[in-house]
RNA sequence: GGGUAGGUACCCAAGUGGCCAAAGGGGGCAGACUGUAAAUCUGCUGGCGAAUGCCUUCGGGGGUUCGAAUCCUCCCCUGCCCA
């Protein structure tokens, strides 16, 4: 049974909490004996089309299971997305339309398979069984859980205490998510630590449907780029796994120093030895910037190529440390006589012309390194010019009309 | 069903007839400083305009008034208490 021990230690690596390890062992044993892969569930809330580094944490754990021959069962929460997961939320989430959910799901798969093995992956939509429940089925399901069980959740009770509205459909979210486990007969369910109650509901519902309860494994939450809150689309503090290398690198460099270790562990997947090294280097007073760069390089290399990571780093140091410009940037063709503010606003370098004027007034706009002072600045280009707006937004301006006499 | 307190910009929140595009805080953006970060300081933070200016915005619709976030009226929504 030595290989089971090894399997477990691999699977338990980086897990914040597992309920329970003994059950996991039993399931692994049974799986081996009957040559039946475990069904490992992970839910996706398709409220946005992008997978970010935070969600990649449980996804990678799922891959660990796949590597041992088990089946990944991904639940696209197209039904529950219409409720909106209230986990950790301080307010009611907007409900998505069917069309929005479908559009998001379409973009998901390609991203998933950057991490997962498609051969051992099953993707299911929870509308498949949730909608089939019917009113009668829903009532039966709801009869298995009590209000106070659900209200144990801190986010609900906080909102209640604060006098904020909590809608009934929100209370049902954990139950529907738990029912997914019943529907797909999950052996194991993964999730972030904030999913704890939802995962436990799954266990209990399976029991009441006379199924063996799933083992649940919770992964630590990766903090967002500015620290504090967890990485999440709704806080816009995330790095998408499909972002271009230099974008990724830049975002990763902007994290506060005290997240360095966490990012090494959860985003760059450094092993224990590496982490020890990082800790001692931090203590020894090594410039945290260099450690961050190392972390960023590791992360970029994970989702792109090694070369791309190196290149991203070079671009970064050229742009920031040396005040230079990146090698590649979007090109914008402008006709002579166009106002600079129009160019800025029309190309998303600022949110409006008024905003563009504000930026110019603040000295945030330059052309080929020359600060622009005049908010009325009009462009007459005879050669390409590099436009810089703020710290990180660049564009190359080209003439639209081939020859313009001065 | 009755009572009562509310609905203000990205969020919280002040404002109860003109001085309100709307205090303050948070967040965000920009500048300085740095290590690119944090902290700190400064500025900006509805849109269009070069600008005196104009347009849109205080839950929604009507109305009163020279003038409404503020008053009246109807409607919608939320909290709390009672039933």
Short mmCIF file of C-alpha atoms (C1' of nucleotides) in Angstrom, two decimals:
data_model
loop_
_atom_site.label_atom_id
_atom_site.label_comp_id
_atom_site.label_asym_id
_atom_site.label_seq_id
_atom_site.Cartn_x
_atom_site.Cartn_y
_atom_site.Cartn_z
CA UNK A 1 0.00 0.00 0.00
CA UNK A 2 3.01 2.21 -0.24
CA UNK A 3 1.80 3.63 -3.51
CA UNK A 4 -1.44 4.72 -1.87
CA UNK A 5 0.54 6.61 0.72
CA UNK A 6 2.48 8.26 -1.99
CA UNK A 7 -0.66 9.10 -3.92
CA UNK A 8 -2.19 10.66 -0.85
CA UNK A 9 0.78 12.75 0.00
CA UNK A 10 0.79 14.06 -3.54
CA UNK A 11 -2.90 14.80 -3.50
CA UNK A 12 -2.76 16.45 -0.09
CA UNK A 13 0.02 18.79 -1.08
CA UNK A 14 -1.07 22.40 -0.83
CA UNK A 15 -4.51 21.48 0.42
CA UNK A 16 -5.78 23.72 3.16
CA UNK A 17 -8.34 21.32 4.55
CA UNK A 18 -9.59 17.88 3.62
CA UNK A 19 -12.74 16.30 4.99
CA UNK A 20 -11.62 13.69 5.59
CA UNK A 21 -8.26 12.20 4.77
CA UNK A 22 -9.34 8.77 6.02
CA UNK A 23 -12.27 8.79 3.65
CA UNK A 24 -9.98 9.79 0.83
CA UNK A 25 -7.75 6.87 1.60
CA UNK A 26 -10.69 4.50 1.61
CA UNK A 27 -11.90 5.80 -1.72
CA UNK A 28 -8.47 5.54 -3.28
CA UNK A 29 -8.16 1.98 -2.07
CA UNK A 30 -11.53 1.04 -3.44
CA UNK A 31 -10.74 2.75 -6.70
CA UNK A 32 -7.56 0.78 -7.07
CA UNK A 33 -9.18 -2.47 -6.16
CA UNK A 34 -12.08 -2.14 -8.57
CA UNK A 35 -10.07 -0.34 -11.23
CA UNK A 36 -12.65 2.40 -11.16
CA UNK A 37 -11.41 5.97 -11.45
CA UNK A 38 -12.71 8.43 -8.89
CA UNK A 39 -15.01 11.16 -10.06
CA UNK A 40 -13.56 14.43 -8.93
CA UNK A 41 -15.87 17.39 -9.16
CA UNK A 42 -15.02 21.03 -9.52
CA UNK A 43 -17.61 23.71 -10.09
CA UNK A 44 -17.27 26.62 -12.44
CA UNK A 45 -19.37 29.70 -12.02
CA UNK A 46 -19.51 31.06 -15.51
CA UNK A 47 -19.99 34.68 -14.60
CA UNK A 48 -17.05 35.70 -16.73
CA UNK A 49 -15.20 34.29 -19.69
CA UNK A 50 -11.76 34.26 -18.12
CA UNK A 51 -9.94 31.81 -15.93
CA UNK A 52 -7.52 33.52 -13.60
CA UNK A 53 -4.59 32.45 -11.48
CA UNK A 54 -6.75 32.06 -8.39
CA UNK A 55 -9.03 29.55 -10.02
CA UNK A 56 -6.01 27.81 -11.49
CA UNK A 57 -5.14 26.63 -7.98
CA UNK A 58 -7.99 24.11 -7.63
CA UNK A 59 -7.73 23.35 -11.34
CA UNK A 60 -4.17 22.18 -10.86
CA UNK A 61 -5.23 20.01 -7.97
CA UNK A 62 -7.76 18.48 -10.30
CA UNK A 63 -4.93 17.79 -12.69
CA UNK A 64 -3.10 15.95 -9.89
CA UNK A 65 -6.07 13.63 -9.68
CA UNK A 66 -6.08 13.16 -13.42
CA UNK A 67 -2.42 12.28 -13.32
CA UNK A 68 -3.35 9.42 -11.08
CA UNK A 69 -5.94 8.22 -13.54
CA UNK A 70 -9.05 9.77 -12.06
CA UNK A 71 -11.80 11.57 -13.90
CA UNK A 72 -12.30 15.31 -13.69
CA UNK A 73 -15.94 16.27 -13.64
CA UNK A 74 -16.34 19.95 -14.30
CA UNK A 75 -19.66 21.44 -13.53
CA UNK A 76 -20.49 24.47 -15.57
CA UNK A 77 -22.86 26.31 -13.31
CA UNK A 78 -25.09 27.60 -16.04
CA UNK A 79 -28.12 27.09 -13.87
CA UNK A 80 -26.60 28.32 -10.64
CA UNK A 81 -24.99 31.24 -12.44
CA UNK A 82 -28.47 32.58 -12.81
CA UNK A 83 -28.58 32.76 -9.04
CA UNK A 84 -25.07 34.04 -8.51
CA UNK A 85 -22.90 32.50 -5.82
CA UNK A 86 -23.27 34.54 -2.66
CA UNK A 87 -20.04 33.14 -1.16
CA UNK A 88 -18.11 35.92 0.43
CA UNK A 89 -20.33 38.46 -1.19
CA UNK A 90 -21.59 41.38 0.76
CA UNK A 91 -24.47 42.00 -1.54
CA UNK A 92 -26.79 40.37 -3.98
CA UNK A 93 -25.12 39.46 -7.20
CA UNK A 94 -26.60 40.28 -10.54
CA UNK A 95 -28.34 37.42 -12.23
CA UNK A 96 -27.04 36.52 -15.63
CA UNK A 97 -29.14 35.86 -18.65
CA UNK A 98 -28.98 32.56 -20.39
CA UNK A 99 -27.22 34.13 -23.38
CA UNK A 100 -24.49 35.66 -21.26
CA UNK A 101 -23.78 32.37 -19.57
CA UNK A 102 -23.59 30.54 -22.86
CA UNK A 103 -21.23 33.05 -24.35
CA UNK A 104 -18.94 32.70 -21.36
CA UNK A 105 -18.98 28.93 -21.38
CA UNK A 106 -17.93 28.87 -24.99
CA UNK A 107 -14.68 30.61 -24.15
CA UNK A 108 -14.02 28.48 -21.12
CA UNK A 109 -13.09 25.16 -22.58
CA UNK A 110 -10.00 26.20 -24.45
CA UNK A 111 -8.66 27.77 -21.28
CA UNK A 112 -9.45 24.74 -19.16
CA UNK A 113 -7.41 22.48 -21.34
CA UNK A 114 -4.34 24.57 -20.87
CA UNK A 115 -4.24 22.89 -17.50
CA UNK A 116 -6.37 19.80 -17.70
CA UNK A 117 -6.10 16.63 -19.71
CA UNK A 118 -9.06 16.53 -22.09
CA UNK A 119 -8.98 12.73 -22.18
CA UNK A 120 -9.97 12.46 -18.58
CA UNK A 121 -12.35 15.36 -18.39
CA UNK A 122 -16.08 15.38 -18.36
CA UNK A 123 -17.85 18.70 -18.67
CA UNK A 124 -21.40 18.88 -17.47
CA UNK A 125 -23.92 21.69 -17.34
CA UNK A 126 -25.93 21.75 -14.19
CA UNK A 127 -29.03 22.98 -15.94
CA UNK A 128 -29.20 19.42 -17.27
CA UNK A 129 -30.48 18.06 -13.97
CA UNK A 130 -31.45 21.20 -12.09
CA UNK A 131 -34.03 22.20 -14.62
CA UNK A 132 -35.29 18.66 -14.85
CA UNK A 133 -36.10 18.67 -11.16
CA UNK A 134 -39.38 20.43 -11.66
CA UNK A 135 -41.20 22.25 -8.93
CA UNK A 136 -41.99 19.04 -7.11
CA UNK A 137 -38.39 17.91 -7.21
CA UNK A 138 -37.19 21.30 -5.98
CA UNK A 139 -39.55 21.13 -3.04
CA UNK A 140 -38.35 17.69 -2.16
CA UNK A 141 -34.78 18.84 -2.32
CA UNK A 142 -35.46 21.87 -0.18
CA UNK A 143 -37.09 19.65 2.39
CA UNK A 144 -33.71 18.17 3.18
CA UNK A 145 -32.15 21.28 4.53
CA UNK A 146 -33.07 23.79 7.20
CA UNK A 147 -32.90 27.54 7.23
CA UNK A 148 -30.52 27.66 10.15
CA UNK A 149 -28.16 25.22 8.49
CA UNK A 150 -27.83 27.61 5.60
CA UNK A 151 -27.73 30.68 7.80
CA UNK A 152 -24.64 29.33 9.51
CA UNK A 153 -22.85 30.92 6.67
CA UNK A 154 -21.11 34.00 7.77
CA UNK A 155 -21.82 36.05 4.69
CA UNK A 156 -25.54 35.50 5.04
CA UNK A 157 -25.65 36.25 8.73
CA UNK A 158 -23.47 39.34 8.26
CA UNK A 159 -25.84 40.70 5.72
CA UNK A 160 -28.82 39.88 7.87
CA UNK A 161 -27.25 41.56 10.86
CA UNK A 162 -26.45 44.61 8.82
CA UNK A 163 -30.07 44.87 7.74
CA UNK A 164 -29.17 44.18 4.13
CA UNK A 165 -31.50 42.19 1.96
CA UNK A 166 -30.91 38.49 1.48
CA UNK A 167 -33.12 36.97 -1.17
CA UNK A 168 -34.53 33.53 -0.93
CA UNK A 169 -33.00 32.32 -4.17
CA UNK A 170 -29.57 33.11 -2.72
CA UNK A 171 -30.20 30.77 0.15
CA UNK A 172 -30.88 28.05 -2.34
CA UNK A 173 -27.54 28.37 -4.06
CA UNK A 174 -25.62 26.01 -1.78
CA UNK A 175 -28.38 23.46 -2.08
CA UNK A 176 -28.39 23.45 -5.85
CA UNK A 177 -24.64 23.30 -5.93
CA UNK A 178 -24.73 20.43 -3.48
CA UNK A 179 -27.27 18.65 -5.60
CA UNK A 180 -24.79 18.71 -8.46
CA UNK A 181 -22.69 16.29 -6.42
CA UNK A 182 -25.64 13.95 -6.17
CA UNK A 183 -26.35 14.22 -9.88
CA UNK A 184 -22.81 13.43 -11.00
CA UNK A 185 -22.12 10.98 -8.16
CA UNK A 186 -18.99 12.79 -7.11
CA UNK A 187 -16.40 10.93 -5.05
CA UNK A 188 -14.37 13.99 -4.32
CA UNK A 189 -15.11 17.68 -4.67
CA UNK A 190 -12.51 20.41 -4.87
CA UNK A 191 -12.94 24.08 -4.22
CA UNK A 192 -11.48 27.20 -2.69
CA UNK A 193 -11.72 27.52 1.05
CA UNK A 194 -14.56 30.00 0.65
CA UNK A 195 -16.61 27.17 -0.80
CA UNK A 196 -16.54 25.24 2.45
CA UNK A 197 -20.23 25.32 3.26
CA UNK A 198 -21.27 24.63 -0.31
CA UNK A 199 -19.03 21.59 -0.37
CA UNK A 200 -20.33 20.30 2.91
CA UNK A 201 -23.90 20.64 1.73
CA UNK A 202 -22.92 18.37 -1.14
CA UNK A 203 -21.77 15.72 1.31
CA UNK A 204 -24.92 15.89 3.32
CA UNK A 205 -27.23 15.85 0.35
CA UNK A 206 -25.51 12.79 -1.04
CA UNK A 207 -26.12 11.04 2.25
CA UNK A 208 -29.78 11.90 2.17
CA UNK A 209 -29.93 10.50 -1.34
CA UNK A 210 -28.30 7.31 -0.03
CA UNK A 211 -25.04 7.93 -1.80
CA UNK A 212 -21.60 7.71 -0.24
CA UNK A 213 -20.57 11.18 0.84
CA UNK A 214 -17.92 12.93 -1.22
CA UNK A 215 -14.57 13.82 0.21
CA UNK A 216 -14.03 17.54 0.07
CA UNK A 217 -10.71 19.24 -0.40
CA UNK A 218 -10.30 22.96 -0.04
CA UNK A 219 -7.48 24.94 -1.56
CA UNK A 220 -6.11 28.16 -0.11
CA UNK A 221 -7.33 31.33 -1.74
CA UNK A 222 -4.91 33.41 -3.74
CA UNK A 223 -5.12 37.07 -2.83
CA UNK A 224 -5.77 39.56 -5.59
CA UNK A 225 -3.11 41.82 -7.06
CA UNK A 226 -3.51 44.57 -4.53
CA UNK A 227 -3.75 42.25 -1.56
CA UNK A 228 -6.60 41.77 0.85
CA UNK A 229 -9.50 40.38 -1.10
CA UNK A 230 -9.26 37.09 -2.92
CA UNK A 231 -8.46 37.16 -6.58
CA UNK A 232 -11.73 37.54 -8.38
CA UNK A 233 -13.18 38.83 -11.58
CA UNK A 234 -15.59 41.02 -9.74
CA UNK A 235 -12.84 42.89 -7.92
CA UNK A 236 -10.84 43.24 -11.10
CA UNK A 237 -7.69 42.23 -9.27
CA UNK A 238 -6.86 39.18 -11.29
CA UNK A 239 -4.42 37.88 -13.85
CA UNK A 240 -6.09 35.82 -16.56
CA UNK A 241 -4.22 32.73 -17.65
CA UNK A 242 -4.58 33.78 -21.27
CA UNK A 243 -3.24 37.25 -20.93
CA UNK A 244 -0.25 38.11 -23.09
CA UNK A 245 3.14 37.55 -21.43
CA UNK A 246 4.10 41.15 -20.91
CA UNK A 247 0.71 42.00 -19.48
CA UNK A 248 0.94 39.10 -17.09
CA UNK A 249 4.45 40.00 -16.09
CA UNK A 250 3.57 43.61 -15.45
CA UNK A 251 0.57 42.75 -13.34
CA UNK A 252 2.54 40.27 -11.29
CA UNK A 253 5.25 42.81 -10.64
CA UNK A 254 2.69 45.16 -9.17
CA UNK A 255 1.79 42.98 -6.21
CA UNK A 256 2.68 44.21 -2.74
CA UNK A 257 5.85 42.71 -1.30
CA UNK A 258 4.16 40.71 1.39
CA UNK A 259 2.36 38.64 -1.21
CA UNK A 260 5.57 37.45 -2.79
CA UNK A 261 5.72 34.21 -0.90
CA UNK A 262 2.07 33.46 -1.45
CA UNK A 263 2.40 34.03 -5.18
CA UNK A 264 5.45 31.82 -5.38
CA UNK A 265 3.47 29.08 -3.76
CA UNK A 266 0.05 29.40 -5.31
CA UNK A 267 0.67 31.06 -8.65
CA UNK A 268 4.16 29.89 -9.55
CA UNK A 269 3.77 26.52 -7.85
CA UNK A 270 7.15 26.60 -6.22
CA UNK A 271 7.97 23.52 -4.19
CA UNK A 272 8.81 23.43 -0.49
CA UNK A 273 12.55 23.70 -1.01
CA UNK A 274 12.14 26.66 -3.32
CA UNK A 275 9.84 28.38 -0.85
CA UNK A 276 12.35 27.96 1.94
CA UNK A 277 14.94 29.53 -0.32
CA UNK A 278 12.63 32.46 -1.06
CA UNK A 279 11.93 33.04 2.61
CA UNK A 280 15.57 33.17 3.54
CA UNK A 281 16.41 35.44 0.62
CA UNK A 282 13.64 37.80 1.68
CA UNK A 283 15.01 37.83 5.19
CA UNK A 284 18.53 38.41 4.05
CA UNK A 285 17.41 41.70 2.54
CA UNK A 286 17.63 40.80 -1.10
CA UNK A 287 15.78 43.32 -3.23
CA UNK A 288 12.18 42.07 -3.31
CA UNK A 289 11.89 43.37 -6.82
CA UNK A 290 14.23 40.68 -8.06
CA UNK A 291 12.28 38.00 -6.26
CA UNK A 292 9.09 39.29 -7.76
CA UNK A 293 10.65 39.20 -11.18
CA UNK A 294 11.65 35.61 -10.63
CA UNK A 295 8.13 34.74 -9.56
CA UNK A 296 6.60 36.57 -12.50
CA UNK A 297 8.94 34.75 -14.87
CA UNK A 298 7.94 31.42 -13.45
CA UNK A 299 4.27 32.18 -13.77
CA UNK A 300 4.54 33.48 -17.31
CA UNK A 301 6.60 30.47 -18.33
CA UNK A 302 3.88 28.28 -16.95
CA UNK A 303 1.23 29.60 -19.26
CA UNK A 304 3.41 30.66 -22.16
CA UNK A 305 6.85 29.62 -23.27
CA UNK A 306 10.08 30.09 -21.43
CA UNK A 307 11.20 32.50 -24.13
CA UNK A 308 8.08 34.56 -23.80
CA UNK A 309 8.74 34.89 -20.12
CA UNK A 310 12.27 36.11 -20.68
CA UNK A 311 11.08 38.53 -23.28
CA UNK A 312 8.36 39.83 -21.01
CA UNK A 313 10.93 40.48 -18.36
CA UNK A 314 13.18 42.33 -20.75
CA UNK A 315 10.32 44.46 -21.93
CA UNK A 316 9.39 45.18 -18.39
CA UNK A 317 12.80 46.30 -17.30
CA UNK A 318 13.23 48.36 -20.42
CA UNK A 319 9.93 50.12 -19.87
CA UNK A 320 10.08 50.64 -16.15
CA UNK A 321 13.64 50.50 -14.96
CA UNK A 322 15.02 52.35 -17.93
CA UNK A 323 11.99 54.38 -18.86
CA UNK A 324 12.03 53.01 -22.36
CA UNK A 325 9.24 51.76 -24.54
CA UNK A 326 8.09 48.23 -25.24
CA UNK A 327 8.99 46.57 -28.50
CA UNK A 328 5.47 45.74 -29.39
CA UNK A 329 2.48 47.91 -28.94
CA UNK A 330 -0.79 48.49 -30.68
CA UNK A 331 -0.55 50.60 -33.80
CA UNK A 332 -3.01 53.33 -34.47
CA UNK A 333 -3.40 55.04 -37.79
CA UNK A 334 -4.34 58.65 -37.50
CA UNK A 335 -5.20 61.21 -40.13
CA UNK A 336 -3.39 64.49 -40.01
CA UNK A 337 -5.22 67.13 -38.09
CA UNK A 338 -6.74 64.70 -35.62
CA UNK A 339 -6.82 65.88 -32.07
CA UNK A 340 -4.75 63.94 -29.63
CA UNK A 341 -7.61 63.66 -27.12
CA UNK A 342 -9.75 62.04 -29.78
CA UNK A 343 -7.07 59.45 -30.48
CA UNK A 344 -6.66 58.68 -26.81
CA UNK A 345 -10.34 58.36 -26.10
CA UNK A 346 -11.17 56.40 -29.24
CA UNK A 347 -8.56 53.76 -28.51
CA UNK A 348 -9.38 53.06 -24.90
CA UNK A 349 -6.29 54.74 -23.58
CA UNK A 350 -8.68 56.83 -21.50
CA UNK A 351 -12.37 56.43 -20.76
CA UNK A 352 -13.50 59.66 -22.44
CA UNK A 353 -12.20 62.80 -24.03
CA UNK A 354 -12.71 64.63 -20.80
CA UNK A 355 -10.61 61.98 -19.10
CA UNK A 356 -7.98 62.31 -21.80
CA UNK A 357 -7.80 66.06 -21.18
CA UNK A 358 -7.45 65.46 -17.49
CA UNK A 359 -4.55 63.12 -18.11
CA UNK A 360 -2.81 65.65 -20.32
CA UNK A 361 -3.26 68.31 -17.67
CA UNK A 362 -1.71 65.98 -15.17
CA UNK A 363 1.32 65.44 -17.32
CA UNK A 364 0.59 61.81 -17.94
CA UNK A 365 0.72 61.94 -21.72
CA UNK A 366 3.82 62.01 -23.86
CA UNK A 367 4.74 61.65 -27.52
CA UNK A 368 8.16 60.14 -28.16
CA UNK A 369 9.06 60.99 -24.60
CA UNK A 370 8.02 64.64 -24.91
CA UNK A 371 5.41 65.56 -22.38
CA UNK A 372 2.29 66.97 -24.02
CA UNK A 373 1.16 70.21 -22.38
CA UNK A 374 -1.58 71.37 -24.69
CA UNK A 375 -4.95 69.69 -24.32
CA UNK A 376 -5.72 70.87 -27.83
CA UNK A 377 -2.68 69.18 -29.27
CA UNK A 378 -3.32 68.25 -32.88
CA UNK A 379 -1.39 65.57 -34.68
CA UNK A 380 0.56 66.08 -37.86
CA UNK A 381 2.78 63.09 -38.26
CA UNK A 382 5.50 62.60 -40.80
CA UNK A 383 6.90 59.58 -39.05
CA UNK A 384 5.63 57.10 -36.47
CA UNK A 385 5.44 58.39 -32.94
CA UNK A 386 5.13 56.57 -29.63
CA UNK A 387 2.24 57.71 -27.52
CA UNK A 388 2.42 57.01 -23.83
CA UNK A 389 -0.50 57.50 -21.50
CA UNK A 390 0.10 56.99 -17.81
CA UNK A 391 2.59 54.42 -16.68
CA UNK A 392 1.76 51.46 -18.83
CA UNK A 393 -0.37 52.37 -21.80
CA UNK A 394 1.50 52.68 -25.06
CA UNK A 395 0.57 52.95 -28.70
CA UNK A 396 2.43 53.60 -31.90
CA UNK A 397 0.85 56.32 -33.98
CA UNK A 398 1.16 56.05 -37.74
CA UNK A 399 0.07 58.40 -40.45
CA UNK A 400 -3.00 57.40 -42.29
CA UNK A 401 -2.39 59.63 -45.29
CA UNK A 402 0.81 58.53 -47.06
CA UNK A 403 2.21 61.91 -47.97
CA UNK A 404 1.34 65.18 -46.43
CA UNK A 405 3.29 68.21 -47.38
CA UNK A 406 4.10 70.50 -44.52
"C1'" G B 1 -52.59 43.95 6.26
"C1'" G B 2 -50.84 48.03 9.94
"C1'" G B 3 -46.76 51.02 11.63
"C1'" U B 4 -41.98 52.94 10.84
"C1'" A B 5 -37.09 53.99 8.60
"C1'" G B 6 -34.97 54.22 4.00
"C1'" G B 7 -33.62 54.22 -1.84
"C1'" U B 8 -28.04 59.96 -3.61
"C1'" A B 9 -22.49 59.17 -8.28
"C1'" C B 10 -18.07 52.71 -8.70
"C1'" C B 11 -19.09 51.62 -3.04
"C1'" C B 12 -20.31 53.78 1.85
"C1'" A B 13 -22.39 58.32 3.12
"C1'" A B 14 -23.81 63.95 3.88
"C1'" G B 15 -27.19 67.15 1.82
"C1'" U B 16 -34.34 68.68 3.16
"C1'" G B 17 -36.05 74.91 -2.31
"C1'" G B 18 -31.21 78.47 -5.48
"C1'" C B 19 -24.25 79.11 -3.36
"C1'" C B 20 -25.39 71.22 -6.01
"C1'" A B 21 -22.15 67.82 -11.00
"C1'" A B 22 -23.82 67.35 -5.38
"C1'" A B 23 -19.61 67.54 1.50
"C1'" G B 24 -16.65 63.48 3.63
"C1'" G B 25 -14.53 58.58 3.38
"C1'" G B 26 -13.22 54.25 0.50
"C1'" G B 27 -11.82 52.66 -4.20
"C1'" G B 28 -9.71 54.07 -8.87
"C1'" C B 29 -6.49 57.14 -12.03
"C1'" A B 30 -2.35 60.59 -12.52
"C1'" G B 31 2.11 63.26 -10.68
"C1'" A B 32 6.31 63.37 -7.01
"C1'" C B 33 9.19 60.02 -4.15
"C1'" U B 34 10.86 54.78 -4.71
"C1'" G B 35 12.50 49.23 -6.27
"C1'" U B 36 7.99 48.77 -10.73
"C1'" A B 37 5.74 47.56 -4.80
"C1'" A B 38 4.23 49.48 -0.02
"C1'" A B 39 4.00 53.96 2.86
"C1'" U B 40 3.74 59.23 2.24
"C1'" C B 41 2.56 63.94 -0.20
"C1'" U B 42 -0.23 66.46 -4.25
"C1'" G B 43 -3.95 66.59 -7.94
"C1'" C B 44 -8.02 64.41 -10.55
"C1'" U B 45 -12.34 61.27 -10.41
"C1'" G B 46 -20.42 62.27 -15.23
"C1'" G B 47 -20.25 63.77 -20.58
"C1'" C B 48 -19.41 67.41 -24.73
"C1'" G B 49 -16.67 71.86 -25.57
"C1'" A B 50 -10.70 76.16 -26.17
"C1'" A B 51 -13.93 78.63 -22.84
"C1'" U B 52 -17.79 82.09 -20.00
"C1'" G B 53 -20.94 77.47 -21.15
"C1'" C B 54 -24.17 73.43 -22.42
"C1'" C B 55 -26.25 68.42 -21.63
"C1'" U B 56 -27.28 64.12 -18.45
"C1'" U B 57 -27.44 62.29 -13.19
"C1'" C B 58 -29.83 61.93 -6.52
"C1'" G B 59 -35.45 54.68 -7.28
"C1'" G B 60 -39.58 55.67 -11.59
"C1'" G B 61 -43.71 58.72 -13.66
"C1'" G B 62 -46.52 63.08 -13.20
"C1'" G B 63 -46.94 67.97 -10.77
"C1'" U B 64 -45.94 72.83 -7.89
"C1'" U B 65 -42.18 76.76 -8.58
"C1'" C B 66 -38.62 81.84 -12.03
"C1'" G B 67 -35.79 77.62 -9.87
"C1'" A B 68 -36.31 70.70 -7.14
"C1'" A B 69 -31.77 65.64 -4.88
"C1'" U B 70 -34.71 68.79 -1.65
"C1'" C B 71 -42.03 70.40 -1.75
"C1'" C B 72 -46.84 67.62 -3.57
"C1'" U B 73 -48.79 63.14 -5.83
"C1'" C B 74 -49.01 58.23 -7.73
"C1'" C B 75 -46.03 53.94 -8.49
"C1'" C B 76 -41.77 50.46 -7.66
"C1'" C B 77 -38.08 48.51 -4.26
"C1'" U B 78 -35.53 47.41 0.70
"C1'" G B 79 -34.83 47.12 6.24
"C1'" C B 80 -37.12 46.90 11.06
"C1'" C B 81 -41.49 46.28 14.45
"C1'" C B 82 -46.59 44.52 14.94
"C1'" A B 83 -50.30 41.15 12.77
#
